[in-house]
XYZ file of C-alpha atoms in Angstrom:
694
model
C -9.946 -12.777 -72.413
C -6.577 -11.153 -72.875
C -7.994 -7.779 -71.844
C -9.581 -9.086 -68.715
C -6.364 -10.805 -67.659
C -4.337 -7.603 -68.002
C -6.820 -5.789 -65.763
C -6.489 -8.538 -63.170
C -2.670 -8.225 -63.197
C -2.887 -4.468 -62.722
C -5.216 -4.932 -59.765
C -2.777 -7.431 -58.092
C 0.182 -5.122 -58.673
C -1.758 -2.238 -57.098
C -2.513 -4.364 -54.007
C 1.150 -5.390 -53.669
C 2.206 -1.746 -53.913
C -0.196 -0.831 -51.093
C 1.176 -3.615 -48.838
C 4.710 -2.521 -49.573
C 3.860 1.093 -48.717
C 2.228 0.009 -45.436
C 5.295 -2.091 -44.536
C 7.627 0.825 -45.250
C 5.449 3.145 -43.146
C 5.465 0.718 -40.161
C 9.236 0.296 -40.409
C 9.706 4.042 -40.629
C 7.413 4.720 -37.660
C 9.111 2.089 -35.491
C 12.529 3.453 -36.339
C 11.270 6.932 -35.688
C 9.840 5.909 -32.306
C 13.124 4.224 -31.365
C 15.061 7.317 -32.400
C 12.661 9.564 -30.485
C 13.102 7.320 -27.408
C 16.867 7.510 -27.719
C 16.700 11.261 -28.188
C 14.352 11.537 -25.190
C 16.731 9.502 -22.991
C 19.636 11.612 -24.193
C 17.723 14.804 -23.359
C 16.934 13.475 -19.873
C 20.567 12.500 -19.320
C 21.682 15.991 -20.370
C 19.031 17.521 -18.085
C 20.242 15.436 -15.134
C 23.833 16.564 -15.744
C 22.626 20.163 -16.089
C 20.731 20.147 -12.781
C 23.662 18.483 -11.023
C 25.855 21.405 -12.155
C 23.256 23.882 -10.865
C 23.027 21.969 -7.597
C 26.799 22.127 -7.036
C 27.123 25.839 -7.908
C 28.398 28.030 -5.079
C 25.847 30.842 -5.440
C 22.778 28.627 -4.934
C 20.516 28.916 -1.882
C 19.435 25.935 0.224
C 15.893 25.995 -1.202
C 17.217 26.123 -4.753
C 19.504 23.158 -4.050
C 16.519 21.196 -2.764
C 14.481 22.062 -5.898
C 17.335 21.022 -8.197
C 17.718 17.745 -6.302
C 13.956 17.032 -6.567
C 14.061 17.650 -10.339
C 17.017 15.268 -10.711
C 15.125 12.582 -8.767
C 12.008 13.043 -10.925
C 14.027 12.803 -14.150
C 15.773 9.605 -12.971
C 12.424 8.019 -12.064
C 11.198 8.631 -15.615
C 14.430 7.353 -17.215
C 15.807 3.922 -18.055
C 17.241 1.652 -15.362
C 20.795 2.152 -16.597
C 24.027 1.867 -14.618
C 24.540 5.621 -15.013
C 21.087 6.376 -13.558
C 21.667 4.002 -10.639
C 24.902 5.847 -9.934
C 22.987 9.137 -10.135
C 20.413 7.760 -7.656
C 23.270 6.932 -5.287
C 24.524 10.518 -5.453
C 21.008 11.936 -4.979
C 20.425 9.733 -1.915
C 23.722 10.903 -0.430
C 22.807 14.567 -0.971
C 19.368 14.053 0.606
C 21.147 12.548 3.605
C 23.476 15.552 3.866
C 20.588 18.059 3.868
C 18.634 15.847 6.305
C 15.672 15.288 3.967
C 14.925 11.816 5.323
C 11.648 11.159 3.511
C 13.263 11.771 0.122
C 16.277 9.714 1.254
C 13.944 6.767 1.857
C 12.140 7.149 -1.503
C 15.431 7.448 -3.400
C 16.937 4.438 -1.609
C 13.859 2.277 -2.262
C 13.953 3.141 -5.988
C 17.680 2.341 -6.053
C 16.936 -0.946 -4.272
C 14.281 -1.975 -6.824
C 16.391 -1.009 -9.838
C 19.499 -2.754 -8.452
C 17.566 -5.985 -7.828
C 16.084 -5.892 -11.351
C 19.505 -5.428 -12.939
C 21.356 -7.744 -10.506
C 23.666 -4.842 -9.596
C 25.175 -5.918 -6.239
C 27.316 -2.787 -5.765
C 24.392 -0.368 -5.932
C 22.220 -2.846 -4.022
C 24.697 -2.626 -1.133
C 24.505 1.177 -1.235
C 20.683 1.051 -1.212
C 20.757 -1.182 1.869
C 23.295 1.150 3.461
C 21.181 4.288 2.969
C 18.005 2.558 4.196
C 19.911 1.394 7.271
C 20.908 5.001 7.931
C 17.321 6.199 7.452
C 15.914 3.734 9.991
C 18.791 4.325 12.428
C 18.076 8.060 12.439
C 14.379 7.323 13.120
C 15.288 4.860 15.905
C 13.620 1.905 14.133
C 16.573 -0.256 15.060
C 15.269 -3.660 13.932
C 14.870 -2.410 10.363
C 18.151 -0.520 10.516
C 19.986 -3.672 11.616
C 18.339 -5.676 8.803
C 19.494 -3.296 6.060
C 22.999 -2.790 7.482
C 23.326 -6.541 7.832
C 22.369 -7.127 4.180
C 24.818 -4.438 3.042
C 27.527 -6.038 5.206
C 27.026 -9.417 3.493
C 27.340 -7.881 0.025
C 30.468 -5.856 0.866
C 31.987 -9.009 2.353
C 31.295 -10.955 -0.858
C 32.721 -8.095 -2.957
C 35.826 -8.063 -0.722
C 35.285 -4.315 -0.171
C 37.024 -4.022 3.200
C 36.186 -0.369 3.880
C 32.537 -0.821 2.887
C 32.414 -3.933 5.076
C 34.007 -2.061 8.007
C 31.564 0.840 7.625
C 28.623 -1.563 7.876
C 30.153 -3.254 10.921
C 30.587 0.168 12.531
C 26.971 1.203 11.893
C 25.670 -2.227 12.888
C 27.634 -1.953 16.146
C 25.953 1.396 16.908
C 22.525 -0.186 16.315
C 23.390 -3.159 18.552
C 24.519 -0.715 21.245
C 21.163 1.044 20.876
C 19.210 -2.119 21.791
C 21.653 -2.988 24.623
C 23.215 -5.930 22.760
C 26.628 -4.946 24.089
C 28.408 -8.217 23.349
C 27.187 -8.117 19.743
C 28.236 -4.450 19.477
C 31.681 -5.279 20.885
C 32.191 -7.979 18.238
C 31.046 -5.790 15.314
C 33.030 -2.729 16.406
C 36.197 -4.738 17.114
C 36.138 -6.143 13.562
C 35.651 -2.617 12.173
C 38.476 -1.268 14.373
C 41.083 -3.678 12.984
C 40.174 -2.681 9.412
C 40.082 1.101 10.024
C 43.322 0.941 12.023
C 45.228 -0.123 8.902
C 43.428 2.281 6.545
C 43.446 6.021 5.880
C 39.907 6.400 7.278
C 41.104 7.978 10.522
C 37.797 9.737 11.178
C 36.112 6.309 11.108
C 38.846 4.969 13.391
C 38.081 7.775 15.852
C 34.342 7.010 15.735
C 34.924 3.280 16.267
C 37.230 3.889 19.249
C 34.687 6.210 20.849
C 31.851 3.737 20.335
C 33.919 0.873 21.763
C 34.543 3.018 24.820
C 30.784 3.496 25.266
C 30.205 -0.266 24.890
C 32.795 -1.204 27.513
C 31.357 1.477 29.771
C 27.967 -0.300 29.682
C 29.713 -3.660 30.225
C 31.273 -2.107 33.362
C 34.792 -2.730 32.012
C 35.746 0.807 32.968
C 39.512 0.517 32.451
C 39.048 -0.674 28.871
C 36.412 2.016 28.288
C 38.813 4.743 29.475
C 41.580 3.262 27.307
C 39.445 3.433 24.151
C 38.195 6.986 24.869
C 41.779 8.160 25.417
C 42.842 6.420 22.188
C 40.047 8.264 20.388
C 41.277 11.570 21.836
C 44.861 10.774 20.823
C 43.693 9.889 17.283
C 41.942 13.270 16.958
C 45.099 15.103 17.989
C 47.569 12.953 15.997
C 45.691 13.204 12.700
C 44.283 16.725 13.285
C 40.664 15.569 12.986
C 39.211 18.468 14.974
C 36.410 20.118 12.985
C 33.008 21.697 13.534
C 31.939 18.352 14.958
C 34.239 19.113 17.934
C 35.751 15.668 18.251
C 37.888 16.576 21.290
C 34.841 17.806 23.197
C 32.999 14.607 22.338
C 35.879 12.563 23.782
C 35.882 14.626 26.978
C 32.097 14.279 27.215
C 32.378 10.493 26.892
C 35.122 10.371 29.524
C 32.923 12.454 31.809
C 30.038 10.036 31.276
C 32.421 7.167 32.123
C 33.282 8.789 35.456
C 29.570 9.368 36.156
C 29.026 5.622 35.752
C 31.854 5.089 38.265
C 30.300 7.743 40.549
C 33.554 9.739 40.454
C 31.762 13.060 39.919
C 34.795 15.265 40.551
C 36.741 13.724 37.644
C 33.590 13.903 35.540
C 33.343 17.658 36.221
C 36.964 18.149 35.134
C 36.333 16.492 31.761
C 33.116 18.439 31.100
C 34.888 21.696 31.946
C 37.767 20.793 29.587
C 35.252 20.235 26.796
C 33.530 23.571 27.509
C 36.826 25.427 27.052
C 35.981 25.299 23.343
C 33.619 28.295 23.128
C 32.580 27.624 19.529
C 30.526 24.573 20.529
C 27.550 26.772 21.448
C 27.006 27.825 17.821
C 28.393 24.779 15.966
C 26.767 21.967 17.954
C 24.011 23.136 20.338
C 23.040 19.568 21.213
C 26.581 18.700 22.369
C 26.760 21.986 24.275
C 23.483 21.270 26.080
C 24.715 17.772 27.028
C 27.969 19.176 28.422
C 26.378 21.847 30.615
C 23.584 19.519 31.763
C 26.101 16.807 32.696
C 28.331 19.351 34.416
C 25.371 20.667 36.428
C 24.371 17.128 37.411
C 27.877 16.267 38.635
C 28.154 19.503 40.611
C 24.804 18.721 42.216
C 26.065 15.273 43.248
C 29.180 16.719 44.971
C 27.197 19.627 46.538
C 28.954 22.230 44.394
C 26.075 24.648 43.713
C 27.955 26.998 41.393
C 25.638 28.199 38.575
C 22.874 25.860 39.773
C 20.101 25.506 38.778
C 20.952 27.986 35.961
C 23.001 25.425 34.025
C 20.061 23.003 34.084
C 17.715 25.661 32.707
C 20.253 26.768 30.067
C 20.530 23.185 28.839
C 16.740 22.833 28.818
C 16.309 26.001 26.747
C 18.806 24.788 24.109
C 17.205 21.348 23.988
C 13.743 22.792 23.442
C 15.037 24.672 20.415
C 16.633 21.615 18.790
C 13.334 19.718 19.285
C 14.755 16.494 20.747
C 12.246 15.057 23.227
C 14.681 12.508 24.646
C 17.185 15.092 25.908
C 14.361 17.422 27.038
C 13.036 14.590 29.222
C 16.570 14.168 30.614
C 16.733 17.864 31.524
C 13.409 17.769 33.372
C 14.477 14.644 35.274
C 17.709 16.341 36.384
C 15.767 19.433 37.488
C 13.411 17.211 39.479
C 16.387 15.498 41.119
C 17.955 18.884 41.946
C 14.834 20.265 43.642
C 14.154 16.979 45.428
C 17.679 17.004 46.838
C 17.142 20.591 48.023
C 13.774 19.561 49.577
C 11.725 21.751 47.226
C 9.268 18.877 46.795
C 6.582 20.817 44.904
C 9.076 21.836 42.211
C 10.505 18.311 42.116
C 7.028 16.879 41.438
C 6.286 19.614 38.903
C 9.368 18.858 36.771
C 8.988 15.079 37.089
C 5.387 15.438 35.813
C 6.629 17.583 32.931
C 9.236 14.913 32.093
C 6.512 12.234 32.152
C 4.202 14.313 29.921
C 6.832 14.873 27.239
C 8.001 11.256 27.476
C 4.456 10.033 26.780
C 4.150 12.467 23.843
C 7.408 11.106 22.401
C 6.046 7.512 22.673
C 9.613 6.297 23.272
C 9.499 3.548 25.947
C 12.938 4.354 27.403
C 11.927 7.983 28.025
C 8.709 6.854 29.725
C 10.543 4.369 31.946
C 13.100 6.986 33.113
C 10.366 9.577 33.757
C 8.212 7.084 35.700
C 11.187 6.065 37.807
C 11.877 9.673 38.845
C 8.165 10.421 39.394
C 7.778 7.378 41.676
C 10.661 8.714 43.822
C 9.425 12.301 44.282
C 5.620 11.826 44.218
C 4.879 9.804 47.357
C 1.082 10.052 46.935
C 1.088 8.356 43.543
C 4.226 6.288 44.129
C 2.437 2.924 44.084
C 0.704 3.474 40.720
C 3.791 5.083 39.199
C 5.950 2.175 40.364
C 3.501 -0.336 38.891
C 3.544 1.520 35.548
C 7.349 1.661 35.713
C 7.659 -2.098 36.307
C 5.095 -2.938 33.594
C 6.684 -0.783 30.878
C 10.201 -1.754 31.939
C 9.313 -5.453 31.629
C 7.766 -4.856 28.197
C 10.873 -2.957 27.115
C 13.151 -5.771 28.314
C 11.032 -8.319 26.433
C 11.218 -6.232 23.248
C 14.999 -5.891 23.650
C 15.323 -9.653 24.177
C 13.280 -10.348 21.033
C 15.399 -7.895 19.039
C 18.586 -9.559 20.278
C 17.200 -12.947 19.255
C 16.401 -11.677 15.770
C 19.869 -10.082 15.498
C 21.499 -13.361 16.566
C 19.519 -15.331 13.993
C 20.657 -12.936 11.260
C 24.275 -13.109 12.445
C 24.089 -16.905 12.481
C 22.990 -16.727 8.868
C 25.983 -14.564 7.927
C 28.335 -16.972 9.707
C 26.940 -19.776 7.578
C 27.441 -17.650 4.440
C 31.049 -17.010 5.444
C 31.615 -20.721 5.945
C 30.097 -21.422 2.550
C 32.362 -18.787 1.000
C 35.407 -20.319 2.672
C 34.499 -23.750 1.325
C 33.971 -22.323 -2.173
C 37.294 -20.493 -2.084
C 39.065 -23.648 -0.975
C 37.457 -25.634 -3.795
C 38.371 -22.954 -6.348
C 41.990 -22.959 -5.220
C 42.089 -26.736 -5.466
C 40.678 -26.634 -9.010
C 43.196 -23.973 -10.111
C 46.233 -25.660 -8.534
C 45.384 -29.268 -9.271
C 43.060 -29.013 -12.258
C 43.977 -32.204 -14.076
C 46.293 -34.602 -12.274
C 45.158 -34.066 -8.669
C 41.446 -33.496 -9.274
C 40.653 -37.222 -9.316
C 42.776 -37.873 -6.213
C 41.259 -34.859 -4.435
C 37.774 -36.026 -5.331
C 38.579 -39.514 -4.093
C 39.974 -38.180 -0.786
C 36.990 -35.895 -0.372
C 34.685 -38.826 -0.986
C 36.560 -40.957 1.563
C 36.448 -38.169 4.106
C 32.740 -37.677 3.569
C 32.215 -41.428 3.886
C 34.171 -41.482 7.138
C 32.166 -38.560 8.458
C 28.955 -40.301 7.477
C 30.272 -43.501 9.049
C 31.095 -41.717 12.307
C 27.718 -40.043 12.285
C 26.037 -43.390 11.609
C 28.004 -45.050 14.441
C 27.010 -42.215 16.781
C 23.380 -42.537 15.780
C 23.519 -46.312 16.170
C 25.097 -45.952 19.610
C 22.427 -43.465 20.582
C 19.723 -45.739 19.188
C 21.185 -48.761 20.989
C 21.288 -46.830 24.264
C 17.651 -45.856 23.825
C 16.787 -49.426 22.900
C 18.591 -50.701 26.023
C 16.556 -48.378 28.190
C 13.406 -49.356 26.340
C 14.255 -53.075 26.665
C 14.951 -52.562 30.345
C 11.550 -50.956 30.759
C 9.910 -53.736 28.699
C 11.822 -56.388 30.665
C 10.719 -54.884 33.932
C 7.215 -54.619 32.542
C 7.273 -58.288 31.445
C 8.437 -59.397 34.869
C 5.731 -57.323 36.476
C 3.146 -58.702 34.032
C 4.319 -62.255 34.788
C 4.085 -61.601 38.520
C 0.768 -59.937 37.954
C -0.629 -63.020 36.158
C 0.709 -65.334 38.887
C -0.769 -63.123 41.570
C -4.117 -63.023 39.773
C -4.064 -66.809 39.448
C -3.269 -67.151 43.145
C -6.019 -64.726 44.114
C -8.477 -66.509 41.787
C -7.633 -69.838 43.426
C -7.897 -68.256 46.851
C -11.312 -66.830 45.993
C -12.551 -70.030 44.407
C -11.127 -72.585 46.813
C -11.287 -70.543 50.002
C -13.752 -67.701 50.017
C -16.409 -69.173 47.697
C -16.249 -72.597 49.416
C -16.682 -71.090 52.839
C -19.519 -68.872 51.665
C -21.258 -71.886 50.039
C -21.045 -73.784 53.341
C -22.418 -70.812 55.269
C -25.332 -70.473 52.811
C -26.281 -74.155 53.299
C -26.075 -73.794 57.102
C -28.252 -70.688 57.065
C -30.836 -72.402 54.817
C -31.092 -75.206 57.405
C -31.246 -72.793 60.338
C -34.122 -70.795 58.798
C -36.511 -73.627 59.770
C -35.347 -73.710 63.436
C -35.971 -71.275 66.311
C -34.343 -73.024 69.271
C -31.419 -71.651 71.319
C -28.875 -73.828 69.518
C -30.009 -72.404 66.149
C -29.554 -68.863 67.468
C -25.978 -69.651 68.569
C -25.243 -71.243 65.198
C -26.460 -68.117 63.398
C -24.105 -66.003 65.540
C -21.204 -68.270 64.608
C -22.107 -67.854 60.922
C -22.020 -64.057 61.301
C -18.522 -64.271 62.804
C -17.458 -66.403 59.869
C -18.837 -63.765 57.451
C -16.725 -61.100 59.204
C -13.649 -63.261 58.752
C -14.428 -63.631 55.026
C -14.866 -59.839 54.783
C -11.417 -59.310 56.301
C -9.891 -61.784 53.822
C -11.489 -59.905 50.902
C -10.067 -56.607 52.210
C -6.554 -58.068 52.288
C -6.906 -59.274 48.679
C -8.031 -55.760 47.678
C -4.945 -54.248 49.333
C -2.686 -56.634 47.473
C -4.200 -55.504 44.158
C -3.519 -51.849 45.087
C 0.112 -52.656 45.868
C 0.438 -54.197 42.405
C -0.324 -50.774 40.830
C 2.325 -49.187 43.058
C 4.924 -51.746 41.950
C 4.040 -51.031 38.298
C 4.650 -47.326 38.781
C 7.938 -48.022 40.547
C 9.203 -49.791 37.402
C 10.483 -46.514 35.820
C 11.443 -45.029 39.186
C 13.693 -48.038 39.852
C 15.737 -47.182 36.742
C 15.983 -43.511 37.798
C 16.986 -44.495 41.342
C 19.713 -46.801 39.955
C 21.151 -43.811 38.080
C 21.043 -41.657 41.238
C 22.728 -44.401 43.277
C 25.533 -44.611 40.697
C 25.886 -40.804 40.868
C 26.245 -40.904 44.646
C 29.057 -43.450 44.308
C 31.161 -41.555 41.736
C 30.799 -37.963 43.031
C 31.607 -36.744 46.534
C 28.992 -33.992 46.289
C 25.960 -34.372 48.506
C 23.042 -35.652 46.390
C 19.551 -34.552 47.461
C 16.581 -36.094 45.628
C 12.829 -35.649 45.871
C 10.239 -37.449 43.705
C 6.628 -36.306 44.106
C 4.149 -38.974 45.124
C 1.295 -37.373 43.151
C 2.909 -38.016 39.724
C 1.001 -40.405 37.447
C 3.934 -41.895 35.507
C 1.595 -43.889 33.246
C 0.656 -40.631 31.492
C 4.203 -40.321 30.075
C 5.110 -42.002 26.778
C 8.185 -44.248 26.672
C 9.914 -41.641 24.463
C 9.391 -38.931 27.090
C 10.624 -41.253 29.851
C 13.783 -42.032 27.867
C 14.354 -38.319 27.156
C 13.935 -37.364 30.825
C 16.335 -40.144 31.819
C 18.894 -38.950 29.239
C 18.522 -35.291 30.304
C 19.120 -36.259 33.924
C 22.087 -38.443 32.923
C 23.696 -35.697 30.773
C 23.161 -33.032 33.468
C 24.802 -35.212 36.119
C 27.749 -35.911 33.788
C 28.209 -32.153 33.204
C 28.097 -31.557 36.961
C 30.719 -34.266 37.497
C 33.045 -32.888 34.792
C 32.797 -29.135 35.231
C 30.708 -27.904 38.167
C 32.980 -28.655 41.166
C 29.775 -28.646 43.211
C 29.371 -29.630 46.864
C 25.591 -30.085 46.596
C 23.414 -31.433 43.777
C 19.616 -31.393 44.029
C 17.286 -33.513 41.848
C 13.567 -32.780 42.060
C 10.640 -34.400 40.166
C 7.300 -32.724 40.874
C 3.900 -32.069 39.371
C 2.665 -28.481 39.109
C -0.893 -27.198 39.397
C -1.325 -27.099 35.608
C -0.727 -30.797 35.069
C 2.918 -30.603 33.947
C 5.853 -32.692 35.156
C 8.805 -30.545 36.249
C 12.386 -31.826 36.552
C 14.717 -29.482 38.461
C 18.496 -30.129 38.460
C 20.399 -27.667 40.668
C 24.050 -27.473 41.759
C 26.100 -24.913 43.698
C 29.160 -25.222 41.430
C 31.220 -22.681 39.480
C 28.525 -22.197 36.803
C 29.027 -20.649 33.365
C 27.856 -17.660 31.274
C 24.754 -18.951 29.465
C 24.536 -16.074 26.910
C 28.272 -15.727 26.280
C 29.369 -19.333 26.088
C 28.623 -21.340 22.950
C 26.485 -24.364 23.747
C 28.224 -27.745 23.476
C 26.657 -30.880 22.062
C 25.561 -32.000 25.546
C 23.473 -28.899 26.229
C 22.175 -28.980 22.649
C 21.025 -32.579 23.137
C 19.253 -31.613 26.371
C 17.387 -28.835 24.547
C 16.540 -31.114 21.590
C 15.221 -33.879 23.872
C 13.051 -31.370 25.721
C 11.555 -30.127 22.446
C 11.063 -33.730 21.265
C 8.967 -34.303 24.398
C 6.857 -31.199 23.610
C 8.380 -29.479 26.661
C 10.153 -26.268 27.565
C 13.563 -25.803 29.165
C 15.117 -22.990 31.175
C 18.859 -22.871 31.915
C 20.058 -20.355 34.506
C 23.730 -20.052 35.411
C 26.414 -17.512 36.094
C 30.010 -17.616 37.275
C 30.408 -18.912 40.862
C 26.630 -18.943 41.390
C 25.805 -22.488 40.358
C 23.522 -23.833 37.671
C 19.782 -24.570 37.502
C 18.182 -26.596 34.706
C 14.377 -26.747 34.696
C 12.612 -29.069 32.252
C 8.811 -28.957 32.006
C 6.919 -31.615 30.021
C 3.184 -32.306 29.806
C 1.950 -35.317 31.783
C -0.990 -35.633 29.411
C -0.211 -36.310 25.733
C -1.174 -32.774 24.722
C 0.479 -29.408 24.359
C 2.131 -28.122 27.511
C 0.104 -25.960 29.887
C 1.808 -22.731 30.899
C-alpha cells in the first residue's frame, strides 16, 4: 500500500508541474505579444516621423512628396487611435489640401472624424469638420459644406477659440453667398470681421472685407460694397500682403465688377486696367488673368470701345480652356455671343451661344445652364420659345433648390442660437455657484423658483385668457345655435299645427265632397267639382309657402357664424378710418367647418385687423372669404399700408399665432409684404374634414 501511494503522489506532482509550465508559457506569450505590439507601434511611429522628414526635404519632387504622404496615411490607418496619430492625420489632411489632392483629403478627414468621435477629442473633431467643409466647398456641394463648417463653428465656439470660430464664420459666409443667402452671409462675415480686425490674421481680414464687398454688391448696397473693397485694398497695402495671389489685382477686379453692376462701364474699365498693370498675373494666376481681360473686353464692348476686340475675348477663352473650368468657359462663350449679336453677326452669335449651352449641359451645373439658355433665347429667334421655356423651368427649379437650402441653413443656425443661449445660461449658473456657493445658493434657488413660478403663472393666465376667449366664442356660437334650435322647434310646431289644423282639415273636407259628387252627373255637381279643384290649388300654394319657410331656416342657421364675423367687421369699421371692403362667397357650406376651425379663422381675422390698425397706416383694407375649385375655403386679408420685410423681420407672437392657428386647422398660409407695398395674408383651409387639396 505504501508503494502504491508514493506512485500516486508522483503522478499528481507531475500533473501540477505540467499545469505550472503551461501557465508560465501563456504568461510569457501574452507578455511577448504585448511587447511585440508595443514595438510594432513604436516602429510605425518612427516610420511616420521618418516619412514626414522625407516629405519636408527640399530636394524632393512633387511625385515623391505625394508617395511619402500616402505612406504616412497608410501607416496611421494601421496604427492606434492615439492623440499623436490624430495630430498626424490633421497634418496629412492639410498637406493633401495644399497639393489639391481632394479625394485623399476627404478620406483623411473622414478617418480623423471617426477617430475623434471614438476618443471624444473635440479639438480634432473640429478640424475634421473644417477640412470636410473645405472639400465640399471646393466641389460646390454647398449644403454639405455648410453642414460641416457649421458643426466646426459650434465646437470652436464652445472651446472659446476665437480665431477658429472666426475662420468657420468666414468660410460659412462664403458658402451662404454661394447659394444667394446674402443676409445670412452678411451676418456670418460681419461676426468674422470684428474678430479678425483685432487679431494678427490680416490676410483673413483682407479676405473677409473683400467677401463683404461682394455680398453688399449683390444686396445692391453699392456704397457699402465700394467701402469694403477699398478697405480690403488699403489692408493689402498697409500690411504688405501682396503675394503671388495678387491681392491688389483681386481688389481692383472686385471694384470693376461693382461698377459693372452699376452699369458704369468706364469706371469698371479703369479698375480692370489697373489690375492688369501687374504683368506677373499671367503666369502666377491664369484664372484671375482670364477674368480681368474678359471683364475688360465686356466693358469696352458696352461703351463701344472696340480696342483689342474680339481678341481679348478669345485670349480669355484660351486661358480658361487650359485651366479646365467649365463655368468660366461658359461665361466666355456667352460674352462672345453677346459681342457678335451686338455687331449683327447673328450666325456667330448663335454659334457661340450654342457652344455655351453645350458646355453648360456637360458641366451639369444649373446656374451655367440657366445663363446659357438666357443668352441662346435672345440670339436664336427660331428656337426662342423652347429655349425660353427651358430657361424658365430650370430657373424655377434652381430658385426652389436655393430656397430649400436657405431653409435648411436657417434651421441649423436656429439650432446654434439655442446652443449659445444654453451656454449663456450655464455660464451664468456657474458664476452664481462660484460667487455664492454657500450663503447665497439657497436664496438664489428660492428666487429662481419664484421667478419660474411667476413665469408659469403668467403663462397659465395667458393660456386661461386664451381658453376663455375661445370658450366665449364657442358659447356665443352655442347660444346662437340654441336660439336657432328653439326657434326651429317653435316653427316646426307651428307648421305642424298649420298642416294638421288647416291643410289636412281642408283636404279631408274636399275628399268627402268629392266622394259625394262621384255619384252625381248634373250641372251643379260639375260646378262643385270645379270649386274643389280651385281649393286644391289654394292648398298647393300654402304647401309651397311652408316649403320656402323651411329653406329660409337653413339660411338663418348658416348666418349664425357669419353674424359673429360681421359684428367683428362692423367694429373694425368704427375704430379705423380706412375703407373696409368685404366679400363673403355665397357658395360656402359653413356646416363643413368644425367649431375649432371657425374659432381659428375668427382669431386670424381679428389678429390681422389689429395688426393693420397698429402698424399698417392703410387707407384700404379688403376682407375676402371664398371657395376655390378644389373645395378649400380661402380667407384673403389685404391692405395698402406701409408693409414690412417678411424674410428680414423676426416674426412677433401675433404672426406666430396666426401661423399656428392655420396649421391647427390643417391649412396653409402665405404672407406677402414689402416696404410701402402693403401686406397680403392668404389662409387656405379644407372645407371637408380631410387633408387640404392643393
